[in-house]
Amino acid sequence: MPGDRVIFVCPQSQLSGAHNLPIPRAAISAAAAGTAEPATAAVAAEARTARTSCRVSRTQEGERTELHSDQDRGDGSLKYILSGDGAGDLFIINENTGDIQATKRLDREEKPVYILRAQAINRRTGRPVEPESEFIIKIHDINDNEPIFTKEVYTATVPEMSDVGTFVVQVTATDADDPTYGNSAKVVYSILQGQPYFSVESETGIIKTALLNMDRENREQYQVVIQAKDMGGQMGGLSGTTTVNITLTDVNDNPPRFPQSTYQFKTPESTLPGTPVGRIKASDADVGENAEIEYSITDGEGLDMFDVITDQETQEGVITVKKRLDFEKKKVYTLKVEASNPHVEPRFLYLGPFKDTATVRIVVEDVDEPPVFSKLAYVLQIREDAQINTTIGSVTAQDPDAARNPVKYSVDRHTDMDRIFNIDSGNGSIFTSKVLDRETLLWHNITVIATEINNPKQSSRVPLYIKVLDVNDNAPEFAQFYETFVCEKAKADQLIQTLHAMDKDDPHSGHQFSFSLAPEAASGSNFTIQDNKDNTAGILTRKNGYNRHEMSTYLLPVVISDNDYPVQSSTGTVTVRVCTCDHHGNMQSCHAEALIHPTGLSTGALVAILLCIVILLVTVVLFAALRRQRKKEPLIISKEDIRDNIVSYNDEGGGEEDTQAFDIGTLRNPEAIEDNKLRRDIVPEALFLPRRTPTARDNTDVRDFINQRLKENDTDPTAPPYDSLATYAYEGTGSVADSLSSLESVTTDGDQDYDYLSDWGPRFKKLADMYGGVDSDKDS
């Protein structure tokens, strides 16, 4: 067997693990003898009878060998070994006889070919007695796999109303068996569910429509079950199934239809243009863009009064007002509204027109309307010289309702704040109430209000534009103030100044000014006026040479007149100064004054300023005298009152430190208020001598002392000062810190020594004299 390559082709159903499958020695002997075909036939016959052997084919490579070793004498000295794919697991060899057996069931779909190598070795020495031989085992396929579809569920769509045989979808099933061996992998398709609507081609799996005019509106979803069977569909073949969900897509095969033929709506006559009146809707059995509907008004009395638009979300026709309605003119409108599909498929036109019409009846309701003016705006004109109460024109408004309620007119005063115009409330006549001036305001824009007398809530407004026409009521004047100069060496007829004029009026033919010297200056004037006939004039010298020492300034009166009716004129003065000039005619200097100086103050203004200064000085003098008189008033009337007065040495006086001015007794002792008290803020008319008050007792309580003095001062009209407040304070008794006042330091004045006050300096000299004097008097 050296060099032999034997191929065993075994059905996988025989290579089973249930029993060992020996490879017969007869096949090996036949291969060794060189008679391959007879051996193959014999093996085939044995396979047919015993079903325990395999059909053997042999390919020769090199010299003739045989599987059964020639060294094998049957004494057990040789040992057969097997290696390669599945050796020792799937395939085992009888080490004594060389028979090869399969231990498990083989599956061609897992591995169709196995390559094994066999060799005979000496059992005792372990050495090979012959070269190794290779065996190729091919597994015969059997139909053990059913067809499997690539998808468990297919989804497909097809347009409704499709012709018979329209392609829907193609399904595919695969079989794992060997397609080259028998019919195990030959798949045939058939339909189990879905007839008579659909069919399937048996060889390709293409599903097609089988019924004409399938309508989506009747049925939209179909479920088709397809079977795939191997063995060419013969009995005993294996099969698999799949489900195909088919949806009919919509086509525009249904026209829109109105559910009713007539619609009726109501709307008030005050409805504004663009306002919806009502909605209508046509139904369409289709979906998507095939169900889109366009509405239009094709005929009717209200073709120009109403409009219809399509609501894209609801596919409704919205009827809107196109123009203002008037109940008094027309009460009912009839419209023909058409609903149509914008997307139409020509192949379905045989089904009929894809549109429908309905009649819409609109009833206009009457409402109370405000008055209506005959015009949207009025424009009137009036001359600016018109007299007060001159009628300019009139406005007209009337109630549009059938009742024809009377109307009254008025002017909106927010538009005529100056009340220049007025209106007759009965007939609407406009007249002036003040003098007009075109130069102040050319146009007057006012608003006139018309109101129903029976229902003041109903009112309307109209703008009124009044143009003031020009009248020649303004005289022309110089465009600016003219002040020029003439050189001393000027020649005759020399131009020294060009004059321009202006006029506030606005004549239709334009301004035409004329210039001339005033009659009083025309004769003997040193200058002449030349009218240029273009609304300008020139001042010319009339002689040769001027002397600024003889006449330094000339005042030239010029008359300016217009050419309108009535003629208006004015006189302007041109100042001409005589100056020295260089040889080029440039001014060098003039007599005494500069050529241009600011305007001085008038005599009246100077007098007023001087008068103000005099008044101011008199006021200051009187104020100073009054202060001097008040300073001379005595603060202390007698020495006996020294204990109830605190002398202030501040010359300014007043302020919160002035203790002579504040009257606190009125606050602490309301009983001190008397009805006959005199005012202290003015000087009393009658002069009274100062009242001498009795000296207080030494043991008098301070509070009683202050109250007594308060009462006396409140009733004394001569108590100074009249415009000050006297401050009185009482500390009270029983203070923890004791009193700081010298009044309560000792029981009597004699027990107190005030000599130390003389050591405190000149500021306390007065106080030292006061208390020192008391002691000396007492001692004496």
JSON list of C-alpha atoms in Angstrom, two decimals, residues 488 526 543 545-554 578 591:
[
{"chain": "A", "resi": 488, "resn": "GLU", "atom": "CA", "xyz": [-11.62, 159.13, 1.14]},
{"chain": "A", "resi": 526, "resn": "ASN", "atom": "CA", "xyz": [-23.55, 161.97, -1.76]},
{"chain": "A", "resi": 543, "resn": "LYS", "atom": "CA", "xyz": [-18.68, 162.50, -6.15]},
{"chain": "A", "resi": 545, "resn": "GLY", "atom": "CA", "xyz": [-13.31, 162.13, -2.75]},
{"chain": "A", "resi": 546, "resn": "TYR", "atom": "CA", "xyz": [-14.64, 162.28, 0.81]},
{"chain": "A", "resi": 547, "resn": "ASN", "atom": "CA", "xyz": [-13.23, 163.86, 3.94]},
{"chain": "A", "resi": 548, "resn": "ARG", "atom": "CA", "xyz": [-13.72, 161.93, 7.16]},
{"chain": "A", "resi": 549, "resn": "HIS", "atom": "CA", "xyz": [-12.87, 165.00, 9.24]},
{"chain": "A", "resi": 550, "resn": "GLU", "atom": "CA", "xyz": [-15.75, 166.92, 7.71]},
{"chain": "A", "resi": 551, "resn": "MET", "atom": "CA", "xyz": [-18.26, 164.01, 7.73]},
{"chain": "A", "resi": 552, "resn": "SER", "atom": "CA", "xyz": [-17.24, 160.67, 9.13]},
{"chain": "A", "resi": 553, "resn": "THR", "atom": "CA", "xyz": [-20.61, 158.85, 8.84]},
{"chain": "A", "resi": 554, "resn": "TYR", "atom": "CA", "xyz": [-23.44, 158.98, 6.33]},
{"chain": "A", "resi": 578, "resn": "VAL", "atom": "CA", "xyz": [-15.58, 157.41, 5.57]},
{"chain": "A", "resi": 591, "resn": "HIS", "atom": "CA", "xyz": [-12.79, 158.27, 12.36]}
]
